[in-house]
Protein backbone atom coordinates (compact mmCIF):
# COMPACT_ATOMS: atom_id res chain seq x y z
CA UNK A 1 0.00 0.00 0.00
CA UNK A 2 2.82 2.38 0.95
CA UNK A 3 6.44 2.14 -0.05
CA UNK A 4 8.88 4.83 0.97
CA UNK A 5 12.36 4.46 -0.47
CA UNK A 6 15.35 6.41 0.82
CA UNK A 7 13.13 9.46 1.28
CA UNK A 8 14.49 12.65 2.83
CA UNK A 9 12.70 15.91 3.50
CA UNK A 10 14.58 19.15 4.05
CA UNK A 11 12.36 22.18 4.69
CA UNK A 12 13.28 25.48 3.00
CA UNK A 13 14.66 26.73 6.34
CA UNK A 14 17.24 23.93 6.24
CA UNK A 15 15.60 21.61 8.83
CA UNK A 16 16.20 17.96 7.92
CA UNK A 17 12.82 16.57 8.97
CA UNK A 18 13.31 13.08 7.45
CA UNK A 19 16.59 11.38 6.64
CA UNK A 20 16.67 8.52 4.12
CA UNK A 21 13.56 6.80 5.40
CA UNK A 22 12.65 3.31 4.18
CA UNK A 23 9.20 2.07 5.10
CA UNK A 24 6.89 -0.51 3.60
CA UNK A 25 3.30 -0.85 4.77
CA UNK A 26 1.30 -3.73 3.33
CA UNK A 27 -2.37 -3.58 2.48
CA UNK A 28 -4.45 -4.26 5.59
CA UNK A 29 -1.75 -3.43 8.14
CA UNK A 30 -2.19 -1.30 11.28
CA UNK A 31 0.95 0.70 12.01
CA UNK A 32 1.82 3.12 14.79
CA UNK A 33 4.31 5.81 13.93
CA UNK A 34 5.81 6.96 17.20
CA UNK A 35 8.43 9.41 18.37
CA UNK A 36 8.86 12.63 20.31
CA UNK A 37 7.51 15.94 19.06
CA UNK A 38 9.64 17.04 16.12
CA UNK A 39 10.73 13.48 15.24
CA UNK A 40 9.17 13.77 11.78
CA UNK A 41 5.84 11.91 12.12
CA UNK A 42 3.65 14.60 10.55
CA UNK A 43 6.18 15.17 7.79
CA UNK A 44 6.02 11.48 6.93
CA UNK A 45 2.20 11.58 6.79
CA UNK A 46 2.42 14.65 4.54
CA UNK A 47 4.56 12.70 2.11
CA UNK A 48 1.75 10.16 1.85
CA UNK A 49 -0.99 12.78 1.40
CA UNK A 50 1.30 14.56 -1.07
CA UNK A 51 1.18 17.81 0.82
CA UNK A 52 4.96 17.50 0.55
CA UNK A 53 7.24 15.90 -2.00
CA UNK A 54 10.45 14.26 -0.80
CA UNK A 55 13.61 16.30 -1.33
CA UNK A 56 15.26 13.00 -2.24
CA UNK A 57 13.99 9.44 -2.62
CA UNK A 58 10.62 8.02 -3.63
CA UNK A 59 7.14 7.69 -2.13
CA UNK A 60 4.91 5.10 -3.76
CA UNK A 61 1.28 4.79 -2.64
CA UNK A 62 -1.01 2.13 -4.14
CA UNK A 63 1.56 1.65 -6.89
CA UNK A 64 1.83 5.34 -7.83
CA UNK A 65 4.94 7.44 -7.42
CA UNK A 66 3.39 10.50 -5.77
CA UNK A 67 5.95 12.82 -7.37
CA UNK A 68 4.52 11.88 -10.76
CA UNK A 69 0.90 12.76 -9.95
CA UNK A 70 0.03 15.97 -11.81
CA UNK A 71 -1.26 18.76 -9.51
CA UNK A 72 -4.75 18.61 -11.04
CA UNK A 73 -5.02 14.91 -10.14
CA UNK A 74 -4.03 15.36 -6.49
CA UNK A 75 -7.64 15.80 -5.25
CA UNK A 76 -8.56 12.47 -6.91
CA UNK A 77 -5.46 10.81 -5.47
CA UNK A 78 -6.50 11.98 -1.99
CA UNK A 79 -9.88 10.29 -2.30
CA UNK A 80 -8.16 7.01 -1.58
CA UNK A 81 -7.28 8.16 1.94
CA UNK A 82 -9.18 9.39 4.96
CA UNK A 83 -7.33 11.69 7.33
CA UNK A 84 -8.02 12.32 11.02
CA UNK A 85 -6.34 15.02 13.12
CA UNK A 86 -5.87 15.78 16.80
CA UNK A 87 -8.24 18.75 16.70
CA UNK A 88 -11.12 16.88 14.94
CA UNK A 89 -11.56 19.61 12.31
CA UNK A 90 -15.38 19.51 12.31
CA UNK A 91 -17.48 22.28 10.81
CA UNK A 92 -19.01 23.97 13.89
CA UNK A 93 -22.24 25.13 12.25
CA UNK A 94 -23.12 21.72 10.80
CA UNK A 95 -24.64 18.75 12.59
CA UNK A 96 -22.94 15.38 12.97
CA UNK A 97 -24.87 14.08 9.97
CA UNK A 98 -24.06 17.15 7.87
CA UNK A 99 -20.36 17.00 8.74
CA UNK A 100 -20.17 13.48 7.34
CA UNK A 101 -22.56 14.02 4.41
CA UNK A 102 -20.73 17.19 3.37
CA UNK A 103 -17.53 15.24 2.68
CA UNK A 104 -19.49 12.94 0.34
CA UNK A 105 -21.37 15.78 -1.34
CA UNK A 106 -18.04 17.27 -2.39
CA UNK A 107 -17.43 14.03 -4.33
CA UNK A 108 -20.62 14.61 -6.32
CA UNK A 109 -22.32 11.37 -5.31
CA UNK A 110 -26.09 10.93 -5.85
CA UNK A 111 -28.23 11.97 -2.85
CA UNK A 112 -29.44 8.45 -2.12
CA UNK A 113 -25.87 7.18 -2.06
CA UNK A 114 -24.82 10.04 0.23
CA UNK A 115 -27.64 9.15 2.65
CA UNK A 116 -26.69 5.48 2.66
CA UNK A 117 -22.97 6.05 3.17
CA UNK A 118 -23.51 8.71 5.82
CA UNK A 119 -25.82 6.42 7.79
CA UNK A 120 -23.34 3.54 7.53
CA UNK A 121 -20.39 5.65 8.66
CA UNK A 122 -22.23 7.33 11.54
CA UNK A 123 -23.57 3.95 12.63
CA UNK A 124 -20.10 2.37 12.47
CA UNK A 125 -18.74 4.94 14.94
CA UNK A 126 -21.78 4.46 17.20
CA UNK A 127 -23.28 7.93 16.88
CA UNK A 128 -26.56 7.44 15.01
CA UNK A 129 -28.50 8.78 17.99
CA UNK A 130 -26.38 11.97 17.93
CA UNK A 131 -26.98 12.74 14.24
CA UNK A 132 -28.64 16.08 14.92
CA UNK A 133 -26.12 17.33 17.48
CA UNK A 134 -23.66 20.10 16.70
CA UNK A 135 -19.92 19.69 17.39
CA UNK A 136 -20.07 21.99 20.45
CA UNK A 137 -22.59 19.59 22.03
CA UNK A 138 -20.27 16.59 21.75
CA UNK A 139 -17.57 15.26 24.05
CA UNK A 140 -14.03 15.11 22.66
CA UNK A 141 -14.35 11.37 22.06
CA UNK A 142 -17.65 11.81 20.21
CA UNK A 143 -16.19 14.62 18.09
CA UNK A 144 -13.28 12.38 17.11
CA UNK A 145 -15.75 9.62 16.21
CA UNK A 146 -17.50 12.04 13.86
CA UNK A 147 -14.15 12.96 12.30
CA UNK A 148 -13.44 9.25 11.82
CA UNK A 149 -16.90 8.69 10.29
CA UNK A 150 -16.21 11.54 7.87
CA UNK A 151 -12.78 10.10 6.99
CA UNK A 152 -14.12 6.63 6.18
CA UNK A 153 -17.53 7.49 4.70
CA UNK A 154 -16.18 7.06 1.20
CA UNK A 155 -14.64 3.72 2.23
CA UNK A 156 -11.05 4.67 1.33
CA UNK A 157 -8.44 1.88 1.37
CA UNK A 158 -6.14 3.97 3.59
CA UNK A 159 -6.79 5.83 6.85
CA UNK A 160 -4.16 8.21 8.27
CA UNK A 161 -4.44 9.65 11.76
CA UNK A 162 -2.15 12.35 13.17
CA UNK A 163 -2.22 12.28 17.00
CA UNK A 164 -5.93 11.30 17.01
CA UNK A 165 -6.00 10.94 20.80
CA UNK A 166 -3.86 13.99 21.60
CA UNK A 167 -6.79 15.88 23.14
CA UNK A 168 -8.51 12.92 24.84
CA UNK A 169 -8.33 11.30 28.25
CA UNK A 170 -6.85 7.76 28.51
CA UNK A 171 -10.16 5.82 28.54
CA UNK A 172 -11.55 7.76 25.59
CA UNK A 173 -8.22 7.37 23.77
CA UNK A 174 -8.47 3.63 24.22
CA UNK A 175 -12.01 3.60 22.77
CA UNK A 176 -10.88 5.64 19.76
CA UNK A 177 -7.95 3.29 19.09
CA UNK A 178 -10.33 0.33 19.37
CA UNK A 179 -12.50 1.97 16.76
CA UNK A 180 -9.49 2.48 14.45
CA UNK A 181 -8.56 -1.15 15.03
CA UNK A 182 -12.11 -2.22 14.14
CA UNK A 183 -11.92 -0.21 10.92
CA UNK A 184 -8.59 -1.89 10.18
CA UNK A 185 -10.08 -5.35 10.69
CA UNK A 186 -12.77 -4.47 8.13
CA UNK A 187 -9.96 -4.12 5.59
CA UNK A 188 -8.67 -0.54 5.74
CA UNK A 189 -4.91 0.02 6.05
CA UNK A 190 -4.39 2.28 9.07
CA UNK A 191 -1.36 4.44 9.90
CA UNK A 192 -1.48 6.32 13.21
CA UNK A 193 1.10 8.91 14.29
CA UNK A 194 1.02 9.10 18.05
CA UNK A 195 3.03 9.46 21.19
CA UNK A 196 0.26 8.09 23.37
CA UNK A 197 2.39 5.51 25.18
CA UNK A 198 -0.49 4.27 27.35
CA UNK A 199 -2.57 3.22 24.35
CA UNK A 200 0.25 2.04 22.08
CA UNK A 201 1.64 -0.31 24.70
CA UNK A 202 -1.75 -1.99 25.11
CA UNK A 203 -2.58 -2.32 21.42
CA UNK A 204 0.32 -4.62 20.48
CA UNK A 205 0.44 -3.47 16.87
CA UNK A 206 3.41 -2.79 14.63
CA UNK A 207 5.35 0.19 16.01
CA UNK A 208 7.70 2.21 13.81
CA UNK A 209 9.79 4.63 15.83
CA UNK A 210 11.21 7.88 14.47
CA UNK A 211 13.99 9.80 16.12
CA UNK A 212 15.25 13.07 14.63
CA UNK A 213 13.96 12.12 11.18
CA UNK A 214 15.27 8.56 11.07
CA UNK A 215 13.54 5.23 11.70
CA UNK A 216 15.31 3.77 14.71
CA UNK A 217 13.11 0.69 15.25
CA UNK A 218 10.30 -1.22 13.59
CA UNK A 219 8.71 -3.93 15.73
CA UNK A 220 5.78 -6.18 14.68
CA UNK A 221 3.92 -6.30 18.03
CA UNK A 222 5.71 -3.50 19.74
CA UNK A 223 5.44 -1.12 22.61
CA UNK A 224 6.34 2.55 22.57
CA UNK A 225 9.32 2.11 24.86
CA UNK A 226 10.88 -0.74 22.88
CA UNK A 227 14.65 -0.46 22.56
CA UNK A 228 16.11 -1.59 19.22
P1 LIG B 1 6.33 15.44 14.58
O1 LIG B 1 5.07 15.27 13.80
O2 LIG B 1 6.99 14.14 14.93
O3 LIG B 1 6.16 16.31 15.79
P2 LIG B 1 7.19 17.11 12.37
O4 LIG B 1 7.17 16.26 11.16
O5 LIG B 1 6.06 18.06 12.60
O6 LIG B 1 7.41 16.19 13.66
O7 LIG B 1 8.53 17.98 12.38
C1 LIG B 1 9.81 17.44 12.09
C2 LIG B 1 10.83 18.58 12.09
O8 LIG B 1 10.56 19.45 10.99
C3 LIG B 1 10.80 19.46 13.33
O9 LIG B 1 12.12 19.88 13.60
C4 LIG B 1 9.93 20.62 12.91
O10 LIG B 1 10.28 21.80 13.63
C5 LIG B 1 10.31 20.77 11.44
N1 LIG B 1 9.21 21.31 10.61
C6 LIG B 1 7.95 20.81 10.50
N2 LIG B 1 7.23 21.53 9.62
C7 LIG B 1 8.05 22.50 9.16
C8 LIG B 1 7.89 23.55 8.19
N3 LIG B 1 6.73 23.75 7.54
N4 LIG B 1 8.95 24.36 7.98
C9 LIG B 1 10.10 24.17 8.62
N5 LIG B 1 10.33 23.19 9.51
C10 LIG B 1 9.32 22.36 9.78
mmCIF file of C-alpha atoms and ligand atoms in Angstrom:
data_model
loop_
_atom_site.group_PDB
_atom_site.id
_atom_site.type_symbol
_atom_site.label_atom_id
_atom_site.label_comp_id
_atom_site.label_asym_id
_atom_site.label_seq_id
_atom_site.Cartn_x
_atom_site.Cartn_y
_atom_site.Cartn_z
ATOM 1 C CA UNK A 1 0.000 0.000 0.000
ATOM 2 C CA UNK A 2 2.824 2.378 0.955
ATOM 3 C CA UNK A 3 6.437 2.136 -0.054
ATOM 4 C CA UNK A 4 8.883 4.829 0.970
ATOM 5 C CA UNK A 5 12.364 4.458 -0.465
ATOM 6 C CA UNK A 6 15.346 6.415 0.825
ATOM 7 C CA UNK A 7 13.127 9.461 1.278
ATOM 8 C CA UNK A 8 14.491 12.648 2.832
ATOM 9 C CA UNK A 9 12.699 15.913 3.501
ATOM 10 C CA UNK A 10 14.582 19.147 4.055
ATOM 11 C CA UNK A 11 12.359 22.178 4.688
ATOM 12 C CA UNK A 12 13.282 25.482 3.002
ATOM 13 C CA UNK A 13 14.663 26.734 6.338
ATOM 14 C CA UNK A 14 17.242 23.929 6.239
ATOM 15 C CA UNK A 15 15.603 21.609 8.832
ATOM 16 C CA UNK A 16 16.202 17.963 7.920
ATOM 17 C CA UNK A 17 12.821 16.567 8.973
ATOM 18 C CA UNK A 18 13.313 13.085 7.454
ATOM 19 C CA UNK A 19 16.585 11.378 6.637
ATOM 20 C CA UNK A 20 16.674 8.519 4.122
ATOM 21 C CA UNK A 21 13.561 6.800 5.396
ATOM 22 C CA UNK A 22 12.647 3.315 4.177
ATOM 23 C CA UNK A 23 9.199 2.069 5.100
ATOM 24 C CA UNK A 24 6.890 -0.511 3.602
ATOM 25 C CA UNK A 25 3.302 -0.855 4.769
ATOM 26 C CA UNK A 26 1.302 -3.728 3.329
ATOM 27 C CA UNK A 27 -2.373 -3.579 2.478
ATOM 28 C CA UNK A 28 -4.450 -4.265 5.586
ATOM 29 C CA UNK A 29 -1.754 -3.426 8.141
ATOM 30 C CA UNK A 30 -2.193 -1.302 11.279
ATOM 31 C CA UNK A 31 0.947 0.701 12.010
ATOM 32 C CA UNK A 32 1.823 3.120 14.793
ATOM 33 C CA UNK A 33 4.314 5.809 13.931
ATOM 34 C CA UNK A 34 5.805 6.963 17.203
ATOM 35 C CA UNK A 35 8.434 9.412 18.375
ATOM 36 C CA UNK A 36 8.864 12.629 20.307
ATOM 37 C CA UNK A 37 7.506 15.944 19.055
ATOM 38 C CA UNK A 38 9.642 17.038 16.119
ATOM 39 C CA UNK A 39 10.735 13.484 15.239
ATOM 40 C CA UNK A 40 9.166 13.766 11.782
ATOM 41 C CA UNK A 41 5.835 11.912 12.117
ATOM 42 C CA UNK A 42 3.646 14.603 10.553
ATOM 43 C CA UNK A 43 6.185 15.173 7.793
ATOM 44 C CA UNK A 44 6.020 11.480 6.933
ATOM 45 C CA UNK A 45 2.200 11.585 6.793
ATOM 46 C CA UNK A 46 2.417 14.646 4.545
ATOM 47 C CA UNK A 47 4.561 12.698 2.111
ATOM 48 C CA UNK A 48 1.752 10.159 1.854
ATOM 49 C CA UNK A 49 -0.985 12.776 1.402
ATOM 50 C CA UNK A 50 1.296 14.556 -1.071
ATOM 51 C CA UNK A 51 1.182 17.810 0.822
ATOM 52 C CA UNK A 52 4.960 17.502 0.550
ATOM 53 C CA UNK A 53 7.238 15.898 -1.999
ATOM 54 C CA UNK A 54 10.449 14.261 -0.804
ATOM 55 C CA UNK A 55 13.607 16.300 -1.333
ATOM 56 C CA UNK A 56 15.259 13.004 -2.236
ATOM 57 C CA UNK A 57 13.991 9.440 -2.620
ATOM 58 C CA UNK A 58 10.618 8.019 -3.626
ATOM 59 C CA UNK A 59 7.145 7.686 -2.133
ATOM 60 C CA UNK A 60 4.906 5.099 -3.764
ATOM 61 C CA UNK A 61 1.276 4.785 -2.642
ATOM 62 C CA UNK A 62 -1.006 2.126 -4.143
ATOM 63 C CA UNK A 63 1.560 1.647 -6.890
ATOM 64 C CA UNK A 64 1.832 5.336 -7.831
ATOM 65 C CA UNK A 65 4.936 7.440 -7.423
ATOM 66 C CA UNK A 66 3.394 10.498 -5.767
ATOM 67 C CA UNK A 67 5.946 12.821 -7.372
ATOM 68 C CA UNK A 68 4.516 11.878 -10.765
ATOM 69 C CA UNK A 69 0.898 12.762 -9.945
ATOM 70 C CA UNK A 70 0.034 15.966 -11.809
ATOM 71 C CA UNK A 71 -1.264 18.755 -9.510
ATOM 72 C CA UNK A 72 -4.751 18.615 -11.038
ATOM 73 C CA UNK A 73 -5.017 14.915 -10.145
ATOM 74 C CA UNK A 74 -4.026 15.356 -6.494
ATOM 75 C CA UNK A 75 -7.637 15.797 -5.251
ATOM 76 C CA UNK A 76 -8.556 12.468 -6.912
ATOM 77 C CA UNK A 77 -5.456 10.813 -5.473
ATOM 78 C CA UNK A 78 -6.505 11.975 -1.986
ATOM 79 C CA UNK A 79 -9.882 10.288 -2.295
ATOM 80 C CA UNK A 80 -8.156 7.011 -1.580
ATOM 81 C CA UNK A 81 -7.276 8.156 1.942
ATOM 82 C CA UNK A 82 -9.183 9.392 4.956
ATOM 83 C CA UNK A 83 -7.329 11.692 7.333
ATOM 84 C CA UNK A 84 -8.021 12.320 11.021
ATOM 85 C CA UNK A 85 -6.338 15.016 13.125
ATOM 86 C CA UNK A 86 -5.869 15.777 16.802
ATOM 87 C CA UNK A 87 -8.240 18.754 16.705
ATOM 88 C CA UNK A 88 -11.116 16.884 14.944
ATOM 89 C CA UNK A 89 -11.564 19.614 12.312
ATOM 90 C CA UNK A 90 -15.383 19.505 12.312
ATOM 91 C CA UNK A 91 -17.481 22.279 10.806
ATOM 92 C CA UNK A 92 -19.010 23.972 13.888
ATOM 93 C CA UNK A 93 -22.241 25.126 12.253
ATOM 94 C CA UNK A 94 -23.118 21.722 10.802
ATOM 95 C CA UNK A 95 -24.643 18.746 12.594
ATOM 96 C CA UNK A 96 -22.938 15.379 12.974
ATOM 97 C CA UNK A 97 -24.871 14.081 9.974
ATOM 98 C CA UNK A 98 -24.057 17.148 7.868
ATOM 99 C CA UNK A 99 -20.363 17.001 8.742
ATOM 100 C CA UNK A 100 -20.173 13.483 7.335
ATOM 101 C CA UNK A 101 -22.560 14.016 4.408
ATOM 102 C CA UNK A 102 -20.732 17.186 3.371
ATOM 103 C CA UNK A 103 -17.532 15.242 2.680
ATOM 104 C CA UNK A 104 -19.494 12.942 0.341
ATOM 105 C CA UNK A 105 -21.373 15.782 -1.338
ATOM 106 C CA UNK A 106 -18.044 17.268 -2.389
ATOM 107 C CA UNK A 107 -17.433 14.035 -4.327
ATOM 108 C CA UNK A 108 -20.617 14.614 -6.321
ATOM 109 C CA UNK A 109 -22.325 11.369 -5.310
ATOM 110 C CA UNK A 110 -26.095 10.929 -5.846
ATOM 111 C CA UNK A 111 -28.229 11.967 -2.846
ATOM 112 C CA UNK A 112 -29.436 8.453 -2.117
ATOM 113 C CA UNK A 113 -25.873 7.176 -2.059
ATOM 114 C CA UNK A 114 -24.818 10.042 0.232
ATOM 115 C CA UNK A 115 -27.640 9.151 2.652
ATOM 116 C CA UNK A 116 -26.688 5.484 2.660
ATOM 117 C CA UNK A 117 -22.967 6.049 3.171
ATOM 118 C CA UNK A 118 -23.508 8.714 5.821
ATOM 119 C CA UNK A 119 -25.821 6.422 7.787
ATOM 120 C CA UNK A 120 -23.345 3.537 7.534
ATOM 121 C CA UNK A 121 -20.392 5.653 8.656
ATOM 122 C CA UNK A 122 -22.226 7.333 11.537
ATOM 123 C CA UNK A 123 -23.568 3.949 12.632
ATOM 124 C CA UNK A 124 -20.098 2.366 12.475
ATOM 125 C CA UNK A 125 -18.736 4.938 14.942
ATOM 126 C CA UNK A 126 -21.779 4.457 17.196
ATOM 127 C CA UNK A 127 -23.285 7.931 16.877
ATOM 128 C CA UNK A 128 -26.564 7.439 15.008
ATOM 129 C CA UNK A 129 -28.501 8.784 17.988
ATOM 130 C CA UNK A 130 -26.383 11.974 17.931
ATOM 131 C CA UNK A 131 -26.980 12.737 14.241
ATOM 132 C CA UNK A 132 -28.638 16.083 14.915
ATOM 133 C CA UNK A 133 -26.120 17.333 17.482
ATOM 134 C CA UNK A 134 -23.661 20.102 16.702
ATOM 135 C CA UNK A 135 -19.921 19.686 17.394
ATOM 136 C CA UNK A 136 -20.074 21.988 20.446
ATOM 137 C CA UNK A 137 -22.595 19.585 22.032
ATOM 138 C CA UNK A 138 -20.270 16.586 21.746
ATOM 139 C CA UNK A 139 -17.573 15.257 24.048
ATOM 140 C CA UNK A 140 -14.028 15.112 22.658
ATOM 141 C CA UNK A 141 -14.351 11.373 22.060
ATOM 142 C CA UNK A 142 -17.648 11.813 20.211
ATOM 143 C CA UNK A 143 -16.192 14.618 18.090
ATOM 144 C CA UNK A 144 -13.277 12.383 17.109
ATOM 145 C CA UNK A 145 -15.752 9.624 16.211
ATOM 146 C CA UNK A 146 -17.502 12.039 13.855
ATOM 147 C CA UNK A 147 -14.149 12.961 12.302
ATOM 148 C CA UNK A 148 -13.435 9.251 11.816
ATOM 149 C CA UNK A 149 -16.896 8.688 10.286
ATOM 150 C CA UNK A 150 -16.209 11.537 7.867
ATOM 151 C CA UNK A 151 -12.782 10.100 6.992
ATOM 152 C CA UNK A 152 -14.117 6.626 6.180
ATOM 153 C CA UNK A 153 -17.533 7.489 4.703
ATOM 154 C CA UNK A 154 -16.178 7.059 1.198
ATOM 155 C CA UNK A 155 -14.641 3.718 2.230
ATOM 156 C CA UNK A 156 -11.050 4.669 1.331
ATOM 157 C CA UNK A 157 -8.444 1.883 1.375
ATOM 158 C CA UNK A 158 -6.141 3.973 3.588
ATOM 159 C CA UNK A 159 -6.785 5.832 6.853
ATOM 160 C CA UNK A 160 -4.162 8.210 8.273
ATOM 161 C CA UNK A 161 -4.440 9.648 11.759
ATOM 162 C CA UNK A 162 -2.154 12.347 13.170
ATOM 163 C CA UNK A 163 -2.221 12.279 16.997
ATOM 164 C CA UNK A 164 -5.930 11.296 17.009
ATOM 165 C CA UNK A 165 -6.003 10.944 20.804
ATOM 166 C CA UNK A 166 -3.865 13.990 21.598
ATOM 167 C CA UNK A 167 -6.793 15.875 23.144
ATOM 168 C CA UNK A 168 -8.508 12.923 24.840
ATOM 169 C CA UNK A 169 -8.331 11.297 28.253
ATOM 170 C CA UNK A 170 -6.855 7.755 28.512
ATOM 171 C CA UNK A 171 -10.162 5.820 28.543
ATOM 172 C CA UNK A 172 -11.554 7.760 25.589
ATOM 173 C CA UNK A 173 -8.223 7.366 23.773
ATOM 174 C CA UNK A 174 -8.466 3.630 24.224
ATOM 175 C CA UNK A 175 -12.006 3.601 22.769
ATOM 176 C CA UNK A 176 -10.876 5.641 19.758
ATOM 177 C CA UNK A 177 -7.952 3.289 19.090
ATOM 178 C CA UNK A 178 -10.329 0.327 19.370
ATOM 179 C CA UNK A 179 -12.500 1.974 16.758
ATOM 180 C CA UNK A 180 -9.493 2.483 14.451
ATOM 181 C CA UNK A 181 -8.560 -1.149 15.030
ATOM 182 C CA UNK A 182 -12.109 -2.223 14.139
ATOM 183 C CA UNK A 183 -11.919 -0.207 10.917
ATOM 184 C CA UNK A 184 -8.591 -1.887 10.178
ATOM 185 C CA UNK A 185 -10.085 -5.350 10.692
ATOM 186 C CA UNK A 186 -12.774 -4.474 8.134
ATOM 187 C CA UNK A 187 -9.957 -4.118 5.589
ATOM 188 C CA UNK A 188 -8.669 -0.539 5.738
ATOM 189 C CA UNK A 189 -4.909 0.021 6.049
ATOM 190 C CA UNK A 190 -4.387 2.282 9.073
ATOM 191 C CA UNK A 191 -1.363 4.440 9.899
ATOM 192 C CA UNK A 192 -1.483 6.317 13.208
ATOM 193 C CA UNK A 193 1.099 8.910 14.288
ATOM 194 C CA UNK A 194 1.017 9.103 18.051
ATOM 195 C CA UNK A 195 3.027 9.461 21.190
ATOM 196 C CA UNK A 196 0.257 8.090 23.366
ATOM 197 C CA UNK A 197 2.388 5.505 25.175
ATOM 198 C CA UNK A 198 -0.494 4.274 27.352
ATOM 199 C CA UNK A 199 -2.566 3.225 24.350
ATOM 200 C CA UNK A 200 0.251 2.044 22.077
ATOM 201 C CA UNK A 201 1.638 -0.314 24.702
ATOM 202 C CA UNK A 202 -1.752 -1.988 25.115
ATOM 203 C CA UNK A 203 -2.581 -2.320 21.417
ATOM 204 C CA UNK A 204 0.317 -4.622 20.483
ATOM 205 C CA UNK A 205 0.441 -3.469 16.874
ATOM 206 C CA UNK A 206 3.412 -2.785 14.626
ATOM 207 C CA UNK A 207 5.352 0.188 16.007
ATOM 208 C CA UNK A 208 7.705 2.214 13.814
ATOM 209 C CA UNK A 209 9.792 4.633 15.834
ATOM 210 C CA UNK A 210 11.207 7.876 14.466
ATOM 211 C CA UNK A 211 13.990 9.804 16.117
ATOM 212 C CA UNK A 212 15.245 13.069 14.626
ATOM 213 C CA UNK A 213 13.961 12.123 11.182
ATOM 214 C CA UNK A 214 15.274 8.558 11.068
ATOM 215 C CA UNK A 215 13.536 5.232 11.698
ATOM 216 C CA UNK A 216 15.309 3.767 14.712
ATOM 217 C CA UNK A 217 13.113 0.694 15.245
ATOM 218 C CA UNK A 218 10.299 -1.221 13.588
ATOM 219 C CA UNK A 219 8.710 -3.933 15.729
ATOM 220 C CA UNK A 220 5.778 -6.184 14.681
ATOM 221 C CA UNK A 221 3.918 -6.295 18.030
ATOM 222 C CA UNK A 222 5.705 -3.503 19.740
ATOM 223 C CA UNK A 223 5.442 -1.121 22.611
ATOM 224 C CA UNK A 224 6.345 2.549 22.567
ATOM 225 C CA UNK A 225 9.324 2.107 24.855
ATOM 226 C CA UNK A 226 10.884 -0.743 22.881
ATOM 227 C CA UNK A 227 14.652 -0.461 22.555
ATOM 228 C CA UNK A 228 16.109 -1.587 19.218
HETATM 229 P P1 LIG B 1 6.326 15.439 14.580
HETATM 230 O O1 LIG B 1 5.071 15.273 13.804
HETATM 231 O O2 LIG B 1 6.991 14.137 14.929
HETATM 232 O O3 LIG B 1 6.158 16.305 15.788
HETATM 233 P P2 LIG B 1 7.188 17.115 12.366
HETATM 234 O O4 LIG B 1 7.167 16.265 11.159
HETATM 235 O O5 LIG B 1 6.064 18.059 12.599
HETATM 236 O O6 LIG B 1 7.407 16.186 13.656
HETATM 237 O O7 LIG B 1 8.528 17.978 12.384
HETATM 238 C C1 LIG B 1 9.815 17.439 12.092
HETATM 239 C C2 LIG B 1 10.832 18.582 12.088
HETATM 240 O O8 LIG B 1 10.564 19.449 10.985
HETATM 241 C C3 LIG B 1 10.797 19.457 13.332
HETATM 242 O O9 LIG B 1 12.117 19.883 13.595
HETATM 243 C C4 LIG B 1 9.931 20.623 12.907
HETATM 244 O O10 LIG B 1 10.278 21.798 13.630
HETATM 245 C C5 LIG B 1 10.309 20.766 11.442
HETATM 246 N N1 LIG B 1 9.205 21.311 10.610
HETATM 247 C C6 LIG B 1 7.951 20.806 10.498
HETATM 248 N N2 LIG B 1 7.228 21.527 9.625
HETATM 249 C C7 LIG B 1 8.047 22.498 9.156
HETATM 250 C C8 LIG B 1 7.885 23.551 8.193
HETATM 251 N N3 LIG B 1 6.732 23.750 7.543
HETATM 252 N N4 LIG B 1 8.947 24.362 7.977
HETATM 253 C C9 LIG B 1 10.101 24.170 8.622
HETATM 254 N N5 LIG B 1 10.328 23.194 9.510
HETATM 255 C C10 LIG B 1 9.318 22.356 9.781
#
